[in-house]
CSV table of C-alpha atoms in Angstrom, one decimal:
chain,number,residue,atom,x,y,z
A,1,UNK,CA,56.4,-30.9,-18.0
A,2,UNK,CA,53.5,-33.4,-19.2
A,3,UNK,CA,51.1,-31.5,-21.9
A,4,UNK,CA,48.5,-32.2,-19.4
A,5,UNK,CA,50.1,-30.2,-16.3
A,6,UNK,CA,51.4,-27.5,-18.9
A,7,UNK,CA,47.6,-27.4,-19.6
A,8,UNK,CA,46.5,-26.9,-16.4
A,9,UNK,CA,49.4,-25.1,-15.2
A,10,UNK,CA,48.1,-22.4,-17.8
A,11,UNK,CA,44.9,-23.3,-17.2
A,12,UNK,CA,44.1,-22.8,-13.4
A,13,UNK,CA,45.2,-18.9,-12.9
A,14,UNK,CA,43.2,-17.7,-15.9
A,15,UNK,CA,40.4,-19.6,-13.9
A,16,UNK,CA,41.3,-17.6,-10.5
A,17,UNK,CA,41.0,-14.5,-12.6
A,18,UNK,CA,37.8,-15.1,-14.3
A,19,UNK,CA,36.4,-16.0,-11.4
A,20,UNK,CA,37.5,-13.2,-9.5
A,21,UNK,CA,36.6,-10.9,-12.4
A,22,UNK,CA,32.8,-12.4,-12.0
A,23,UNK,CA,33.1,-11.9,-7.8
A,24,UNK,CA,33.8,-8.3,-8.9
A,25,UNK,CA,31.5,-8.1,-11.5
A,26,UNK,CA,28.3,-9.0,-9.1
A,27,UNK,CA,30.1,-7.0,-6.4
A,28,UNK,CA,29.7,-4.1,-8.6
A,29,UNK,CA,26.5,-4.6,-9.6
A,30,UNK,CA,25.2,-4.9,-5.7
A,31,UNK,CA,27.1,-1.8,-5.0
A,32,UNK,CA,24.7,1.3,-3.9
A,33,UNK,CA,26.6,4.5,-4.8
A,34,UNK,CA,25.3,7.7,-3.9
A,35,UNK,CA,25.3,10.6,-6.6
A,36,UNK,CA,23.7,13.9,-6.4
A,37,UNK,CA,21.5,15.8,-9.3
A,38,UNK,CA,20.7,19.6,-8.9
A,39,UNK,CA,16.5,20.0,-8.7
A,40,UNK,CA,15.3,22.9,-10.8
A,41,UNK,CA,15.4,25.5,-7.9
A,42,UNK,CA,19.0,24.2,-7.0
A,43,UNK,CA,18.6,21.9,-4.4
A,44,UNK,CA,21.2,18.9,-4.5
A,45,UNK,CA,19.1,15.9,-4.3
A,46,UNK,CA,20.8,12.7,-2.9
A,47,UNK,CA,20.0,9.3,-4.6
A,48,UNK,CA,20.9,5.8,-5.9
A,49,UNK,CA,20.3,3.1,-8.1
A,50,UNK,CA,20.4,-1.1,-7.7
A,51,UNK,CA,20.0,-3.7,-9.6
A,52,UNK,CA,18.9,-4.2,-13.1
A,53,UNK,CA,15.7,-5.2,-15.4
A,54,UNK,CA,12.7,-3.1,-16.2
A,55,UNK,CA,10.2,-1.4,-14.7
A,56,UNK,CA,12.5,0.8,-12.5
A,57,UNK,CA,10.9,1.3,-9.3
A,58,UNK,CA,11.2,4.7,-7.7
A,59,UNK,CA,10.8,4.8,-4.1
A,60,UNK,CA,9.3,8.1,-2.7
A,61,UNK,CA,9.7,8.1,1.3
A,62,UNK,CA,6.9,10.2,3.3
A,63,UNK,CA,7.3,13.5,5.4
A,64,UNK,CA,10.1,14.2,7.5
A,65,UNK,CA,11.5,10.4,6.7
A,66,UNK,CA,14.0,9.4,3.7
A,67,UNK,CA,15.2,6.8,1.9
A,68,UNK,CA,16.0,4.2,4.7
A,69,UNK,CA,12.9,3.8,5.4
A,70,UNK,CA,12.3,1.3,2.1
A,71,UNK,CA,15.1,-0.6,3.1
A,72,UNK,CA,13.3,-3.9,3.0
A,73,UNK,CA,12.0,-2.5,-0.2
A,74,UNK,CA,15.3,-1.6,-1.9
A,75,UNK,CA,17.1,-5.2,-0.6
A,76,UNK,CA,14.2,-6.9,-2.1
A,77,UNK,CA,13.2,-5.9,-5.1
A,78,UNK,CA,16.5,-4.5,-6.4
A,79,UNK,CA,17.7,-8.7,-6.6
A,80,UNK,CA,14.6,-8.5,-10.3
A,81,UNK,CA,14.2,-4.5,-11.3
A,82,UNK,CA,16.2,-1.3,-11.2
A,83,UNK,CA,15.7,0.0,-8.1
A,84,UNK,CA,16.4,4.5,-7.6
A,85,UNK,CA,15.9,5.8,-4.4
A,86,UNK,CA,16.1,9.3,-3.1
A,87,UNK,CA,16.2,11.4,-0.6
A,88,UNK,CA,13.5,14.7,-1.4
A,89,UNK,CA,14.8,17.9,-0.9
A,90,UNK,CA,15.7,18.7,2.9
A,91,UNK,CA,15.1,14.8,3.8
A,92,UNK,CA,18.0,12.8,4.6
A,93,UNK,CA,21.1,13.2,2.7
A,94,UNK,CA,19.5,15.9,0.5
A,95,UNK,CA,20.2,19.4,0.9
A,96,UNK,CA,17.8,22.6,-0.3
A,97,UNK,CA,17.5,26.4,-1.4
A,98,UNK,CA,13.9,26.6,-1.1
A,99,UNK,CA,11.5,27.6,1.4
A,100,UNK,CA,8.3,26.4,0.0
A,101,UNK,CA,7.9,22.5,0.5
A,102,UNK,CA,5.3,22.3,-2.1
A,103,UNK,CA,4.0,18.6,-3.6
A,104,UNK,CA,5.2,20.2,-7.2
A,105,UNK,CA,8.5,20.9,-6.2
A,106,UNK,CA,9.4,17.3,-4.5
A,107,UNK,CA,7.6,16.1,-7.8
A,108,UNK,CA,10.4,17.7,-9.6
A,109,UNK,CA,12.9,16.5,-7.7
A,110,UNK,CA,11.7,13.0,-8.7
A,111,UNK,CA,11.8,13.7,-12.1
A,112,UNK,CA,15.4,15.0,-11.8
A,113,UNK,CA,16.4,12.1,-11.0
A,114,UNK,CA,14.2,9.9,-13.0
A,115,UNK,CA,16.2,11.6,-15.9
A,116,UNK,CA,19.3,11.8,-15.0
A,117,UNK,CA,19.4,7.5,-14.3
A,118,UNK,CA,17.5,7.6,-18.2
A,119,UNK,CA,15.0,5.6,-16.8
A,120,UNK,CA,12.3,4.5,-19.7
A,121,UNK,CA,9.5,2.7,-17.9
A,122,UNK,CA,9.2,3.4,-14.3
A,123,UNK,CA,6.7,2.8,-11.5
A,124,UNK,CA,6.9,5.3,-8.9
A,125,UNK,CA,5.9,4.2,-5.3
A,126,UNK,CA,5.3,6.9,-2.3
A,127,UNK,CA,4.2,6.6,1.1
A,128,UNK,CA,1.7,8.7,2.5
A,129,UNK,CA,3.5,12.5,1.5
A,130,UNK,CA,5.1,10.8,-1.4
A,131,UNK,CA,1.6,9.4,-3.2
A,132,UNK,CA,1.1,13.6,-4.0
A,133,UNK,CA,4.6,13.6,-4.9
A,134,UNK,CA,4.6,11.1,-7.4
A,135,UNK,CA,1.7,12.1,-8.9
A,136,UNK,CA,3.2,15.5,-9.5
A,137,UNK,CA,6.3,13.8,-10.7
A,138,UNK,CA,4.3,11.5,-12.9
A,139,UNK,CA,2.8,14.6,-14.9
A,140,UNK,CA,6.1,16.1,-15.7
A,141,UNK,CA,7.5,12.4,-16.8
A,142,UNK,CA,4.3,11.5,-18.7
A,143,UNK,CA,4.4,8.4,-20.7
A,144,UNK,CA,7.9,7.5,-19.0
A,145,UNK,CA,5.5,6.4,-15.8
A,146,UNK,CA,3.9,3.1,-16.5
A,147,UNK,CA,2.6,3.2,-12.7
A,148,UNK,CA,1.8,4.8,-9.5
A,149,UNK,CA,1.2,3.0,-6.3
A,150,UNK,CA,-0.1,5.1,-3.2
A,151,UNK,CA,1.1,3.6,-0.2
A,152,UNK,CA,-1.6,4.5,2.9
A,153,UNK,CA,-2.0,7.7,1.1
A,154,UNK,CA,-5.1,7.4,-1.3
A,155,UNK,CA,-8.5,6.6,-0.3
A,156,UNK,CA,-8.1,6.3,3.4
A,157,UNK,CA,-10.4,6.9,6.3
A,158,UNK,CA,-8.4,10.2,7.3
A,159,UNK,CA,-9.9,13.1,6.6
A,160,UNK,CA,-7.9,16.0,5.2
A,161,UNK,CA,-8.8,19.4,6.2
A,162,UNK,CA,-10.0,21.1,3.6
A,163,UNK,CA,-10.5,25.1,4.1
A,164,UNK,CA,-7.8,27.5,4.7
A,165,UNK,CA,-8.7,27.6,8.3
A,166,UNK,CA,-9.2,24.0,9.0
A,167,UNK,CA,-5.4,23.7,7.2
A,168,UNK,CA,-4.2,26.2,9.7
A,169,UNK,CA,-5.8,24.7,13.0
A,170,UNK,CA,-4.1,21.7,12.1
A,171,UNK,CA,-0.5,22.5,11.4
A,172,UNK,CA,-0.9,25.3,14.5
A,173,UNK,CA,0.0,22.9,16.8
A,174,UNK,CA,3.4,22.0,15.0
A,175,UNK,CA,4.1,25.6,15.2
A,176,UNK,CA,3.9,25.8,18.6
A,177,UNK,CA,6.2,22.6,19.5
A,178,UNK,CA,7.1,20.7,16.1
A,179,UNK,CA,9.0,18.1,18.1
A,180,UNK,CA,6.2,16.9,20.8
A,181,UNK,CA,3.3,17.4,18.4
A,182,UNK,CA,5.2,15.4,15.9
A,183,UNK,CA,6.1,12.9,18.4
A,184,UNK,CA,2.6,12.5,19.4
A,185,UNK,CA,0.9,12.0,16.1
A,186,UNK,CA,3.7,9.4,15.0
A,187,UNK,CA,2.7,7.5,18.3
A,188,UNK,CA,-1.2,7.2,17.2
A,189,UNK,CA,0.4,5.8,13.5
A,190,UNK,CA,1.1,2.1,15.0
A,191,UNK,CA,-1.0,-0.5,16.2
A,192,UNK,CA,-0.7,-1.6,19.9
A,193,UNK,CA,1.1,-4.7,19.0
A,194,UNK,CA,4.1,-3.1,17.3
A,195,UNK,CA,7.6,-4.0,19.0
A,196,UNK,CA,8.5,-1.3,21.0
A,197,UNK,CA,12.5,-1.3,19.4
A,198,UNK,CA,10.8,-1.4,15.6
A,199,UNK,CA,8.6,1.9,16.6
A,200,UNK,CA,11.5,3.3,18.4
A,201,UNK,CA,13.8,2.9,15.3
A,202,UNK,CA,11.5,4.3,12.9
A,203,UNK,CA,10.7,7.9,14.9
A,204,UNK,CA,14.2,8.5,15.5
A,205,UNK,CA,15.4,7.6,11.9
A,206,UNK,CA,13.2,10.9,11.1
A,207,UNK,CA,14.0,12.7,14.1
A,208,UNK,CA,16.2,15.8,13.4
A,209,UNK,CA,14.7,17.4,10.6
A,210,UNK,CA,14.2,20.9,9.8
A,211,UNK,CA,11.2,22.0,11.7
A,212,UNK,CA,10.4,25.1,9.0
A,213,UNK,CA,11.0,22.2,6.3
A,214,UNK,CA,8.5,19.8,8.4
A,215,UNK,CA,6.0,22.7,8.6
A,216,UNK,CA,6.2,24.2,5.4
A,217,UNK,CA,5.6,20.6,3.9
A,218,UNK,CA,2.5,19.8,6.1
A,219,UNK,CA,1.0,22.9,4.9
A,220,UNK,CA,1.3,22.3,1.6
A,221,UNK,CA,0.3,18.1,1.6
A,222,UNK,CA,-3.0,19.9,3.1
A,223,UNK,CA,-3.3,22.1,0.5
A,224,UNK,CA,-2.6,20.0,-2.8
A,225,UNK,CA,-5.0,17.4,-1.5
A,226,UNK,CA,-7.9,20.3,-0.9
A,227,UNK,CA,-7.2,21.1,-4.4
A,228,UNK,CA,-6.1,18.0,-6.5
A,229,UNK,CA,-8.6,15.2,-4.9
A,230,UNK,CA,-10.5,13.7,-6.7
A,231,UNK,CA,-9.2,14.8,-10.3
A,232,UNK,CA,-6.0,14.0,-10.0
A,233,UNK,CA,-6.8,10.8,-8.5
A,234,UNK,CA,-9.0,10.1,-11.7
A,235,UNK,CA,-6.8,11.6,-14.7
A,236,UNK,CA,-4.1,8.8,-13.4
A,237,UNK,CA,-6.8,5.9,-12.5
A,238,UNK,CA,-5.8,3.7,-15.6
A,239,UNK,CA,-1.8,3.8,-13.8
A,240,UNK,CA,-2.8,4.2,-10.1
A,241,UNK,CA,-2.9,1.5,-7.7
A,242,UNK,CA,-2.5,1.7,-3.5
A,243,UNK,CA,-1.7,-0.4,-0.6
A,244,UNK,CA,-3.8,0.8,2.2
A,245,UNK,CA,-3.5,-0.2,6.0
A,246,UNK,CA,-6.2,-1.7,7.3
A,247,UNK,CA,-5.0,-1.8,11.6
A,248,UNK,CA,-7.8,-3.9,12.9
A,249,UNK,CA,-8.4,-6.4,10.3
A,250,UNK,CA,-11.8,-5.4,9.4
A,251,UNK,CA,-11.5,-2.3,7.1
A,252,UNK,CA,-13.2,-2.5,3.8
A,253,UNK,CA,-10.7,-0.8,0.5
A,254,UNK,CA,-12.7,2.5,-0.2
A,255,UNK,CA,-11.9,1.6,-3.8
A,256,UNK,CA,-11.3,-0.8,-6.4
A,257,UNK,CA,-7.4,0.1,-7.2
A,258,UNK,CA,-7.0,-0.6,-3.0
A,259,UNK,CA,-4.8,-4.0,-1.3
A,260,UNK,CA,-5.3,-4.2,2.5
A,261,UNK,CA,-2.7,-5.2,4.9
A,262,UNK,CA,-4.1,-6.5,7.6
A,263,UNK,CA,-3.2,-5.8,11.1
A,264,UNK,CA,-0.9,-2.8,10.6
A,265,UNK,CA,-1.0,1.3,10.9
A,266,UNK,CA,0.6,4.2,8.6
A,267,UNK,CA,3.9,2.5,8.8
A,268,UNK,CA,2.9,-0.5,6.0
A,269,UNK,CA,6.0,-1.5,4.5
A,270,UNK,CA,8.5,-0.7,7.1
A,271,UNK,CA,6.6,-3.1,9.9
A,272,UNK,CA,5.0,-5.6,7.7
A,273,UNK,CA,7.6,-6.0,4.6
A,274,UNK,CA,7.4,-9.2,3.6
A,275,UNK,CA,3.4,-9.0,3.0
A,276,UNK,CA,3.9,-5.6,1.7
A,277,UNK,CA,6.8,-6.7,-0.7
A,278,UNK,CA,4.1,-9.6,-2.0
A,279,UNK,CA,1.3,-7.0,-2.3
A,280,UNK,CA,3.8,-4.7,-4.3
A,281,UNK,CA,5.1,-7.3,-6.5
A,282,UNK,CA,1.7,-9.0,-7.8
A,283,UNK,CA,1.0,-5.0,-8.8
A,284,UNK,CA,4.7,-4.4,-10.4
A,285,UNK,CA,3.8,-7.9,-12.6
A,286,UNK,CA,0.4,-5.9,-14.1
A,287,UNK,CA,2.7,-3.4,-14.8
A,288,UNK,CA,4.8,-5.1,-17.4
């Protein structure tokens, strides 16, 4: 045999290995494994990491919803940073032993897994119930939280209720029929323009959950807002930013640390990802 065929007689296969051995390698890396971490009160809290780089984003999905709804986000942003995702406790793949759904309690469930991936700098993103959660999350993590961003959850137009009563008169009607009154209000959350199929997909990828759960965490959204707006809005203003909807195009931000997405309800990132995805991204770059 010539030295230049022994050569790349020898030559070619280590090739085919290396090269597979790289195909692996990335396969690896783009592979979303699910794990589970016990939350202080024992509840098994489902979640998962993708990608690599810093900051790790932490994606905190709303009430009654879980992790599939940041899909777009996960895809997207998991290609530059870590990406974790989660499912809170009695959402999704996540079981639970507790009865109260309290903002503190899905904070810790955050933080659980925040430190069991040994994240180090980490912006923590929540929709609408999650913006509460990852602020309670943020004060058990401290300085490990470079950044917060409310998404339609901070300095909106809604208007919480506020006293014990008004908090009851509110969540009464869930009581009565969870299922129709929860139907209904997720109906008034899009814009008339929405495809049909999108809204469709969205209410019954939260359909299902436990109506006690669903109840116990409306309650309790009510009631951490009536008693942590403004301060703790304020002690978090140098990390906090939010990405508001604004469904006719003509809303002004009710504050500085607000980006507007025009043309769009609740729903912001799961019917308008691509503009969310650039909103979020210009506010992950301050982060750094």
């Amino acid at each position: 045999m010539k030295p230049t065929n022994f050569f790349l007689y020898k030559l070619v296969p280590l090739l085919i290995v290396v090269m597979i051995s790289g195909c692996a390698s990335l396969k690896d890396q783009k592979k979303e494994v699910v794990s589970t971490v016990l939350s202080s009160d024992g509840s098994p809290i489902s979640f998962a990491v993708k990608g690599m780089g810093e900051p790790t984003i932490v994606f905190v999905h709303c009430w009654t919803c879980n992790h599939e709804f940041w899909r777009h986000q996960i895809e997207y942003f998991s290609k530059k940073y870590t990406v974790v995702w989660l499912d809170l406790a009695g959402h999704g793949q996540s079981g639970s032993t507790r009865s109260d759904y309290t903002m503190e309690a899905f904070g810790d469930d955050v933080a659980t897994v925040v430190n069991k991936v040994g994240a180090k700098r980490v912006v923590l993103v929540g929709h609408s119930m999650g913006g509460p959660v990852s602020i309670e999350a943020a004060k058990i993590l401290g300085d490990k939280v470079v950044g917060v961003v409310g998404v339609d959850t901070f300095y909106t137009p809604f208007h919480y209720p506020k006293s014990q009563a008004e908090i009851e008169g509110f969540v009464k009607p869930f009581e009565k029929d969870f299922v129709g009154t929860r139907e209904q209000m997720f109906q008034a959350m899009f814009t008339p323009n929405v495809d049909p199929e999108l809204k469709a997909s969205i209410a019954k990828q939260s359909s299902g959950v436990n109506s006690k759960m669903g109840i116990s965490a409306m309650y309790e959204i009510f009631r951490w807002n009536a008693q942590n707006v403004p301060d703790s809005l304020n002690s978090c203003a140098n990390k906090l930013k939010n990405i508001n909807a604004a469904p006719t195009g003509n809303e002004t931000a009710l504050h500085k640390s607000v980006t507007l997405i025009p043309g769009v309800g609740h729903f912001v990132p799961q019917v308008k990802p691509e503009e969310f995805n650039a909103a979020l991204s210009k506010i992950i770059i301050e982060y750094h």
